[in-house]
Each structure stands twice: as C-alpha cells, then as structure tokens.
Short mmCIF file of C-alpha atoms and ligand atoms in Angstrom, two decimals:
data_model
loop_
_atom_site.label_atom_id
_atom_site.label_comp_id
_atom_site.label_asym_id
_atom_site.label_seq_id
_atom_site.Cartn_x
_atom_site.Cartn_y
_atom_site.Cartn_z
CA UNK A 250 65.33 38.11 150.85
CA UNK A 251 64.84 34.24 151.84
CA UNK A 252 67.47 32.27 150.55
CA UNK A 253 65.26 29.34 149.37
CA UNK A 254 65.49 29.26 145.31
CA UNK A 255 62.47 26.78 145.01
CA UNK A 256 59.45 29.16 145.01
CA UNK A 257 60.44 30.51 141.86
CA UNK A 258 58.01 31.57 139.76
CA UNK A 259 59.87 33.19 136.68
CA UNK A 260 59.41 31.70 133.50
CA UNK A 261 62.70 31.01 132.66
CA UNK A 262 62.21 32.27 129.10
CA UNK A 263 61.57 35.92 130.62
CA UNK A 264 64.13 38.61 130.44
CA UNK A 265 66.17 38.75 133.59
CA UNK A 266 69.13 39.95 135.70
CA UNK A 267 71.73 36.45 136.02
CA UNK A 268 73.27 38.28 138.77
CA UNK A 269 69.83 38.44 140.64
CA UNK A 270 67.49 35.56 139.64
CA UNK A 271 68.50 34.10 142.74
CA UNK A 272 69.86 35.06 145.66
CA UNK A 273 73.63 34.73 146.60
CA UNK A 274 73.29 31.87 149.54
CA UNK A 275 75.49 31.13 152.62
CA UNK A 276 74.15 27.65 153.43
CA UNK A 277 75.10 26.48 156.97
CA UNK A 278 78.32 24.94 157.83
CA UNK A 279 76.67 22.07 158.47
CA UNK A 280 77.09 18.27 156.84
CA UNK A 281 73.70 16.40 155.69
CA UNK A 282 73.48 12.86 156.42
CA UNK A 283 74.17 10.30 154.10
CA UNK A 284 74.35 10.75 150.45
CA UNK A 285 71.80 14.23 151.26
CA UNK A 286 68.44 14.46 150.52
CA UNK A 287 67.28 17.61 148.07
CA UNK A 288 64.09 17.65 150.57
CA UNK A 289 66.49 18.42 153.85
CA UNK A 290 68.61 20.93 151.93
CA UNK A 291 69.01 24.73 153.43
CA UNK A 292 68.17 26.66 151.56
CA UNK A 293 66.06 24.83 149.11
CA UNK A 294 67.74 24.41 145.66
CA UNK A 295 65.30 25.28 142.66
CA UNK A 296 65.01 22.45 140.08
CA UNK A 297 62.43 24.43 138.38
CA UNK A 298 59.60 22.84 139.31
CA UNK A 299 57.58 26.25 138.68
CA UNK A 300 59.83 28.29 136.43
CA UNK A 301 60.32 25.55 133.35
CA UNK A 302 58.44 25.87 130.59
CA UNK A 303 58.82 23.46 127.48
CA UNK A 304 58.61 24.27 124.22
CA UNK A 305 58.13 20.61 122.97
CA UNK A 306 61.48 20.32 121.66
CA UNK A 307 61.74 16.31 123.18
CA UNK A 308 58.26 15.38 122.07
CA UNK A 309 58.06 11.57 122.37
CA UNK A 310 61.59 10.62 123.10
CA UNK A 311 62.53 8.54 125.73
CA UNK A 312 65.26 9.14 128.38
CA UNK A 313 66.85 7.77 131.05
CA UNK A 314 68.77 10.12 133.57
CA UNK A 315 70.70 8.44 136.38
CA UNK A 316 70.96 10.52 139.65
CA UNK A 317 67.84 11.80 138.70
CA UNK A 318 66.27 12.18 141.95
CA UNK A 319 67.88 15.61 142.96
CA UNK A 320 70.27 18.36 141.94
CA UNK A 321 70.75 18.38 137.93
CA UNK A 322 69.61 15.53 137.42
CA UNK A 323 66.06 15.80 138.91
CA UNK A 324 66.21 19.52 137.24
CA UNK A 325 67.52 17.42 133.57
CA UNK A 326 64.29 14.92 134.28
CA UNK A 327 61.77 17.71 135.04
CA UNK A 328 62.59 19.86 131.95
CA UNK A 329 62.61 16.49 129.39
CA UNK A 330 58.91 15.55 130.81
CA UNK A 331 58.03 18.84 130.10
CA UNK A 332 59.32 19.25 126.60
CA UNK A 333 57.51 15.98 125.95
CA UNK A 334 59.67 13.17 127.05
CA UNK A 335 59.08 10.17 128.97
CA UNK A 336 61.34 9.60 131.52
CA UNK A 337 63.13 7.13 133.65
CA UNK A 338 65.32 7.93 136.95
CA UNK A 339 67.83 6.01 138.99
CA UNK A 340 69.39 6.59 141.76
CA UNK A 341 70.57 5.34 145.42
CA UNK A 342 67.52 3.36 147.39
CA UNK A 343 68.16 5.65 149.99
CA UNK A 344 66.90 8.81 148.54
CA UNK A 345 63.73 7.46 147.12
CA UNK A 346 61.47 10.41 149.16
CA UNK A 347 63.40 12.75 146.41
CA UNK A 348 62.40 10.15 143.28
CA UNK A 349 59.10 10.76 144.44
CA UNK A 350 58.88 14.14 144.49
CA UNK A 351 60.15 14.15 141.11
CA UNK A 352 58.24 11.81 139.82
CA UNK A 353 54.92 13.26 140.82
CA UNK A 354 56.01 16.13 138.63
CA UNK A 355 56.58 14.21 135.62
CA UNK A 356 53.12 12.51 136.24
CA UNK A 357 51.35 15.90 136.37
CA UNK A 358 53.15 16.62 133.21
CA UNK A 359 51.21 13.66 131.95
CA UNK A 360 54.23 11.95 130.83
CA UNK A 361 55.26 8.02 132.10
CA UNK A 362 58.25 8.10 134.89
CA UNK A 363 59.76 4.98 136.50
CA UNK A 364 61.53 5.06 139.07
CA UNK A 365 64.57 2.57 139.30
CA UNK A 366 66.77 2.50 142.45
CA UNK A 367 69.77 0.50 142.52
CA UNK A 368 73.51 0.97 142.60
CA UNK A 369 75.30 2.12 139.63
CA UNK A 370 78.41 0.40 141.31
CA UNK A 371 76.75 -3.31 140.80
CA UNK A 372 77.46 -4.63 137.54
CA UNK A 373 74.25 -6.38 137.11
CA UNK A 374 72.17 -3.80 138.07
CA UNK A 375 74.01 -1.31 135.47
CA UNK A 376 72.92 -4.10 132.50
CA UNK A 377 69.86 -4.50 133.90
CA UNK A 378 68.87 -0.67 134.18
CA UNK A 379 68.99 -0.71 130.64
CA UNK A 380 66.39 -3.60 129.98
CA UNK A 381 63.91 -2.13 132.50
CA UNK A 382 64.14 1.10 131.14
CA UNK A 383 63.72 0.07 127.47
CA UNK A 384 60.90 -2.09 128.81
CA UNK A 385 58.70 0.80 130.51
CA UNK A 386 59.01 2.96 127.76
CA UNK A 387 59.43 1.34 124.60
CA UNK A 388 62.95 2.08 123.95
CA UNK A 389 65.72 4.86 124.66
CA UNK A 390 66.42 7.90 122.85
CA UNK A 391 68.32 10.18 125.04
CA UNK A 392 70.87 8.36 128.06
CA UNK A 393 72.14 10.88 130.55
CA UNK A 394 75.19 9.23 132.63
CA UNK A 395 74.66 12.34 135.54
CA UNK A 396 74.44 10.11 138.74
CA UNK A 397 78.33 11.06 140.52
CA UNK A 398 80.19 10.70 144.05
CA UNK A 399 82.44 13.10 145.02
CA UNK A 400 83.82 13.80 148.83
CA UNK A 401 86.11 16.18 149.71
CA UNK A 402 89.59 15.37 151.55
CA UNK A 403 92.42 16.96 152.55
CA UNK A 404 94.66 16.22 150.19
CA UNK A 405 96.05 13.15 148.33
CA UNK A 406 97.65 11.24 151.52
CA UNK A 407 93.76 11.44 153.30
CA UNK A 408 91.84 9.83 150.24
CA UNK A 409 91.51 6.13 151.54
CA UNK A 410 91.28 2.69 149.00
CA UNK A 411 87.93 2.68 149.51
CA UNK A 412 86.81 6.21 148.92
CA UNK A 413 88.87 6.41 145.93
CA UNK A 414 87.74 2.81 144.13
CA UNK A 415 84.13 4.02 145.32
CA UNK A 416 84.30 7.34 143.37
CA UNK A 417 86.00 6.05 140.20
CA UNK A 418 83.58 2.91 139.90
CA UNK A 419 80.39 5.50 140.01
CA UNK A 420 81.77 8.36 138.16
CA UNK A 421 83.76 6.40 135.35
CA UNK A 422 83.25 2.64 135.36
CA UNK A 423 79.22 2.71 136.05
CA UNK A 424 79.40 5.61 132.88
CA UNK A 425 81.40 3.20 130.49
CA UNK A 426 79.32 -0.61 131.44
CA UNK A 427 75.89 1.91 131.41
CA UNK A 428 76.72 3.21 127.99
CA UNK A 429 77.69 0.14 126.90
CA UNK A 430 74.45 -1.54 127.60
CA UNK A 431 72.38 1.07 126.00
CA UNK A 432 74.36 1.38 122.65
CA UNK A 433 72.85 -1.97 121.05
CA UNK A 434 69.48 -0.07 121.58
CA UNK A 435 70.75 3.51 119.91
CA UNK A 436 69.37 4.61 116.29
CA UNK A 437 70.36 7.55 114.60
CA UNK A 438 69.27 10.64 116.76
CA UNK A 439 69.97 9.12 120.04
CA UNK A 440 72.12 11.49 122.36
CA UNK A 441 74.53 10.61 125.19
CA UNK A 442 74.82 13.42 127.67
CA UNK A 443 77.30 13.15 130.54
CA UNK A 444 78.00 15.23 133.65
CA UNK A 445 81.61 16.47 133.82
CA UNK A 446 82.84 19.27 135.66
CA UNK A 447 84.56 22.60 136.58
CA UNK A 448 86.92 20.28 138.48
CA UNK A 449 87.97 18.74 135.02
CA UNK A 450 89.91 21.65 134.46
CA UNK A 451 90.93 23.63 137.82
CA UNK A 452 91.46 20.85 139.70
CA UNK A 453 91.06 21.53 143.73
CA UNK A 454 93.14 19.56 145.77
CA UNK A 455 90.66 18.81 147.96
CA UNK A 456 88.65 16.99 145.21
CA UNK A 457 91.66 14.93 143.68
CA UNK A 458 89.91 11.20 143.01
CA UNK A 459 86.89 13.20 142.19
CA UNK A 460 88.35 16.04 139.36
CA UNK A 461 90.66 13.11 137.89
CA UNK A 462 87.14 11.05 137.41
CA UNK A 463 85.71 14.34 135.51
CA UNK A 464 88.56 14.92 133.14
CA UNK A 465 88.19 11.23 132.24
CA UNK A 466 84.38 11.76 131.39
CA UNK A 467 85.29 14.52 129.18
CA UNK A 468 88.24 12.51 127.12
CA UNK A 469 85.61 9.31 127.38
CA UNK A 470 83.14 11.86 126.06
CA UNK A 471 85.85 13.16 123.21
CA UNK A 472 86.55 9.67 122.34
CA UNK A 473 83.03 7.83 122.36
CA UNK A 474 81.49 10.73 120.44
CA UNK A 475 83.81 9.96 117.14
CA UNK A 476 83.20 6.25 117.53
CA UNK A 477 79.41 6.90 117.22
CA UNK A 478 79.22 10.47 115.18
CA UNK A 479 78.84 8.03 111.70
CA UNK A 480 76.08 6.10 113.43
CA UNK A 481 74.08 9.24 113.79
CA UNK A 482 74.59 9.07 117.79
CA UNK A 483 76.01 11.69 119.42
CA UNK A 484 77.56 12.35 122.48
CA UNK A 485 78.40 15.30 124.23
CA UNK A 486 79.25 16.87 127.92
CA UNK A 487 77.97 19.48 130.63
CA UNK A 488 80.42 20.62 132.76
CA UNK A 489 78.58 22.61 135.66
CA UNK A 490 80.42 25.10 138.06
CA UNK A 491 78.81 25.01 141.66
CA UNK A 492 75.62 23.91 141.98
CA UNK A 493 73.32 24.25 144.70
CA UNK A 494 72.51 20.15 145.51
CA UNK A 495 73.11 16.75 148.01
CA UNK A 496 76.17 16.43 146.62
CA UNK A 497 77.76 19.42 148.03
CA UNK A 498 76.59 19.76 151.25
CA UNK A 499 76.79 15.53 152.03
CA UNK A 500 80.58 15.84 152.15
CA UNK A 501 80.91 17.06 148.53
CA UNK A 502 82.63 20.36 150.37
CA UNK A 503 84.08 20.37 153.73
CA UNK A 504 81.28 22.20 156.32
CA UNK A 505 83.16 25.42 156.59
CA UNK A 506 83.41 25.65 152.91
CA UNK A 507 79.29 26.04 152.58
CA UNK A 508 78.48 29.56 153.79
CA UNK A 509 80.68 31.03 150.73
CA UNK A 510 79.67 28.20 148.60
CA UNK A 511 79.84 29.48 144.67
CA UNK A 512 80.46 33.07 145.40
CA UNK A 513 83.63 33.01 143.44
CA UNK A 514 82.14 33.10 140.24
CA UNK A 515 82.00 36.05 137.65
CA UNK A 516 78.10 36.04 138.82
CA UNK A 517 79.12 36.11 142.41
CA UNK A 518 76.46 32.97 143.50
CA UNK A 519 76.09 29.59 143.42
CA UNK A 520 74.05 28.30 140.13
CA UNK A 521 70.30 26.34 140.87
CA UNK A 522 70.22 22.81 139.39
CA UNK A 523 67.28 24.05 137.09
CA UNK A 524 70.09 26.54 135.09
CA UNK A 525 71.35 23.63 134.13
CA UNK A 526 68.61 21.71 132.39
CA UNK A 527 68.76 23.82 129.31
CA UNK A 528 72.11 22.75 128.59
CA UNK A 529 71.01 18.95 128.60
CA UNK A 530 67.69 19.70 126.83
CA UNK A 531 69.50 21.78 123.91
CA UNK A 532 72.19 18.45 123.46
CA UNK A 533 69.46 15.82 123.13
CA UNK A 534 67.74 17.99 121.10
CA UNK A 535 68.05 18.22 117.17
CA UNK A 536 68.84 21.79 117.39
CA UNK A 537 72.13 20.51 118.74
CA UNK A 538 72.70 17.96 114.67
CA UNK A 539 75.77 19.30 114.76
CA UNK A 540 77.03 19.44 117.79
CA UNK A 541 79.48 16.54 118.40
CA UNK A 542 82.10 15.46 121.54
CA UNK A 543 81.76 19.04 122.82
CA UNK A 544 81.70 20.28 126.42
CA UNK A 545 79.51 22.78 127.61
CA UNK A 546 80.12 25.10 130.31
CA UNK A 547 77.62 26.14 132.52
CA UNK A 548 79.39 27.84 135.52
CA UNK A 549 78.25 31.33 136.03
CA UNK A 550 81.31 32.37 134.69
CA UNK A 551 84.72 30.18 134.90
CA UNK A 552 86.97 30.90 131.98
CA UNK A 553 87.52 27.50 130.93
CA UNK A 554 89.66 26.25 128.06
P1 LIG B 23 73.01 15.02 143.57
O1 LIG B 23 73.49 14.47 144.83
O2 LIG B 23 71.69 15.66 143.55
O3 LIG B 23 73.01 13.93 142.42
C1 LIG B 23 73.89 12.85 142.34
C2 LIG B 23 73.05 11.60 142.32
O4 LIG B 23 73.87 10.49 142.00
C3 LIG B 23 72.39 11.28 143.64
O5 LIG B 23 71.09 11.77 143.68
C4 LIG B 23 72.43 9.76 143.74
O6 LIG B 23 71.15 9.20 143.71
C5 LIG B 23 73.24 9.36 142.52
N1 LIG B 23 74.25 8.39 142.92
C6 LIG B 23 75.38 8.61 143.64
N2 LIG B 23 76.03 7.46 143.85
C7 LIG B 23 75.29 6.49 143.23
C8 LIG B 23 75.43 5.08 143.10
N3 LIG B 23 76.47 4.44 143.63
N4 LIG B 23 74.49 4.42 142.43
C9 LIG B 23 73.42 5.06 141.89
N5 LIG B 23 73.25 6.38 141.97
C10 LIG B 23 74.17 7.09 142.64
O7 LIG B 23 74.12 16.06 143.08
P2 LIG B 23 74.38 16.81 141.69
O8 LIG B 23 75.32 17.88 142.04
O9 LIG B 23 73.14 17.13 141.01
O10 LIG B 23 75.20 15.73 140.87
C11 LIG B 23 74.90 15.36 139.56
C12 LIG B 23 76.17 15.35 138.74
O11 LIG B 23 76.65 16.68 138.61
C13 LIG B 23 77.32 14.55 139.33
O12 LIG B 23 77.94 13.80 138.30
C14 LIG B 23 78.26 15.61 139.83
O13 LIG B 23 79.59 15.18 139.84
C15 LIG B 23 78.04 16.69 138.80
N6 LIG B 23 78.49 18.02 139.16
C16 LIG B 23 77.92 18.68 140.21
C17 LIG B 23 78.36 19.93 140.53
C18 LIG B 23 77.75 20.73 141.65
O14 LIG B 23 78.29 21.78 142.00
N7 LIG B 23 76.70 20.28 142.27
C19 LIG B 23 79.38 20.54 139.79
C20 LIG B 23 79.94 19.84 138.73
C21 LIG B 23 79.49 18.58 138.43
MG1 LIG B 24 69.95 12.45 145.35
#
C-alpha cells in the first residue's frame, strides 16, 4: 500500500477502522530544508483536502489560523471554509507555495481566504495581523494561535540562546501579544483555540525548550479561559500526539527518529493533520457552549492526565 495519506477519498463521517484509515508510515531518515514545505513531504500528509465534509456548523464566522499553510493548521483552515467560514492564514514568507495550495481550496469552497505572511516573532507584525485580518473579513470570530517551532536537541546542554529565545518567542510570546490584539475585537461566541501538545505532559528530553513552551500554552490556556468565560469568550486547547507535517521532519525529530515516526501509539501510526481538524471545528463551534479552559487530546491513544 503507498504510504501517501493525501489521495484519500473517505468521507470522514463514514464508518471506519482507526487502526487502518491510513497506513502506518516509515518516512525517510532524511531532514527537509528549512522550516519544510507540506508539498516536499514523503509521504504526503492528508489535510483532507478530499475526505472533509462540512456540515455547516461555522456558517459565516470568521477565523484566523496562524501556521495555516501546512500540517494542522492548513487541515484546521480547510475544514472551517468548508463548514462555512471565511478564513485568514499566516505563516513564514518562505512557505507561501503551501498558502497557496491551501488557499485555492478555500476559494473553491467559495469562501474569502487571505493570505498573510509575516513573522509571528515581530511585534508589529503580530498587532498588525490582527487589523488586516479584521479588515478582509469584517471582523474575527474564531482565533487559532497553531503556528509553533520546535527542533529537536540532544539534551539541555545542546539547546543554544538562540534556539531557545526563538522557540519561546513563537510558541508563547507571539500566542500572548496575538491574543492580546484580537481580544478588543471578541463578542460573546468568539473562541480561542491553541495548539499544545503531547510534549506538555511526557516531556522528551530531546524536545526540552519546546515541551516547556506547550505546558505553558495549556496553563495560559487554563488561565485566559476564566478571565474571558463571563465575557462569553472561550478558550480552549488541542493537544495533538504525532502528526504527520513540516514540523517534524524540518528538524522537529532527529533524521533517524522518522522511519518509526508515531508508531508508539495505542493505534500503532502516526495521526494525518486532517484527524485533527475536528477537534478545532467542534471548540469554535457552539456545540462546544460549555466547554471552557479544557484540553483535548487527540493522539491516537496517549493516556494523558
Ligand atoms: P507545520 O510546520 O505544518 O506548522 C507550523 C507552522 O507554523 C508553519 O507552517 C509555519 O508557517 C508557522 N510558523 C513557524 N514559525 C513561525 C514564525 N516565526 N512566524 C510565523 N509563522 C511561523 O507543523 P504542525 O505540526 O502542523 O504544527 C502546528 C502546531 O501543532 C504547532 O504549534 C506544533 O507545535 C503543534 N503540534 C504538532 C505536533 C505534530 O506531531 N506535528 C504535535 C503536537 C503539537
Ligand atoms: Mg508550513
């Protein structure tokens, strides 16, 4: 069976074996350039550009999704156009072929996409963000703080200044100056979805700067949520296990950790970004009213506190 997850044609509503809706890949022990592109991954990842079906349950909202060019975010940003949102992505200038790619989808969706790139380390551009997106569509309903950095090391003493300032300022201080700048545009209803992780609670000690960052977002995410629960604006978390994206195979895992890549779970593979999308679609939805500073696991099967 070919290990590319992409031509997937399921429904994702249709009854079927977890174990076997995709195959269990061994990706090559090979790095990817840069920050990876989605469109030079082996195998492809599936961000459910033919398996997602909506079910109108974001019908005129408007979100913006940082890192939505690939992995779960792309996978977040195709599933919102297609339950009726309009959607605005960000991400890093240099993967712009993989904004495109997702925004043609949204466009055949018939829903309006911008594309922002820019730096969620700048300041400026973080504030910024926030008036262009509210511009292009009229507002913001739904922010999902998903963009991240994460590089594996070999331990504490090989994590340089640089590697470690870099990670926290995307994963943590981008997150609080983003949210920040989007709350004075928040009514009752709005959601705030961000991206924490396995690593937030079983910590590898390869990923040290980067695990620390995701067991902030989830106490940020603990904390924030009971500031704004009385405002009617709530905030919750997705923690994924291993995902098939950039991320992992740009230094996210060290080369000879790919080929086993996310066979350690309960399902015994590596999860496609599209299995995530549900997770962020059901928290910005109203199905979710009373669901409030919680994390939820998607992880193919992690027992996590
Ligand atoms: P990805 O590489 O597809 O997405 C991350 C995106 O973040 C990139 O596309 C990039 O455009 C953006 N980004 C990175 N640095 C940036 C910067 N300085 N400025 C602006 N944008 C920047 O990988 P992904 O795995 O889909 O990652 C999405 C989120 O999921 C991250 O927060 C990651 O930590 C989290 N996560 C991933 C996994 C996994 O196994 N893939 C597991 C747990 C959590
Ligand atoms: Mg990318």
């Amino acid at each position: 069976m070919s290990q590319d997850a992409d031509r997937t044609t399921t429904d994702q509503l249709e009854l079927q074996d977890p174990v076997t809706r995709y195959p269990k890949i061994s990706p090559p022990a090979e790095a990817l350039p840069g920050t990876g592109l989605d469109v030079e991954m082996t195998p492809k990842a599936d961000l459910g550009e033919h398996s997602y079906r909506g079910t109108g349950r974001l019908t005129g909202r408007k979100a913006l999704v940082t890192g939505g060019d690939s992995g779960i975010g792309a996978a977040t940003a195709i599933a919102f156009a297609r339950e009726g949102a309009d959607v605005v992505i960000t991400y890093l200038p240099q993967e712009e072929k993989d904004a495109a790619h997702v925004a043609e989808i949204i466009r055949a969706e018939g829903r309006t996409v911008e594309t922002i790139p820019g730096d969620l380390r700048d300041k400026a551009f973080t504030a910024d963000l926030v008036e262009r997106t509210v511009k292009a569509l009229g507002g913001l309903d739904i922010l999902v703080n998903n963009g991240g950095k994460q590089v594996a090391t070999d331990g504490l003493a090989s994590i340089t200044d640089e590697q470690l300032e870099a990670t926290y300022d995307v994963n943590i201080l981008a997150m609080f100056r983003l949210t920040r700048a989007a709350l004075p545009h928040l009514k009752a209803g709005a959601t705030i979805i961000n991206t924490t992780s396995i690593q937030a609670y079983q910590p590898a000690p390869k990923l040290l700067d980067y695990a620390s960052t995701k067991a902030a977002i989830n106490n940020f995410t603990k904390g924030l949520a009971e500031e704004l629960a009385p405002q009617g604006i709530r905030v919750n978390a997705v923690a994924p296990g291993p995902i098939w994206t950039p991320l992992q195979p740009s230094g996210g895992q060290k080369p000879e950790d790919l080929p086993e890549f996310g066979q350690s779970t309960g399902l015994g593979r590596a999860g496609q970004p599209t299995e995530l999308a549900p997770a962020y679609v059901f928290l910005a939805s109203p199905e979710s009213s009373y669901v409030v500073g919680e994390t939820l696991h998607v992880n193919g099967g992690m027992p996590t506190p």
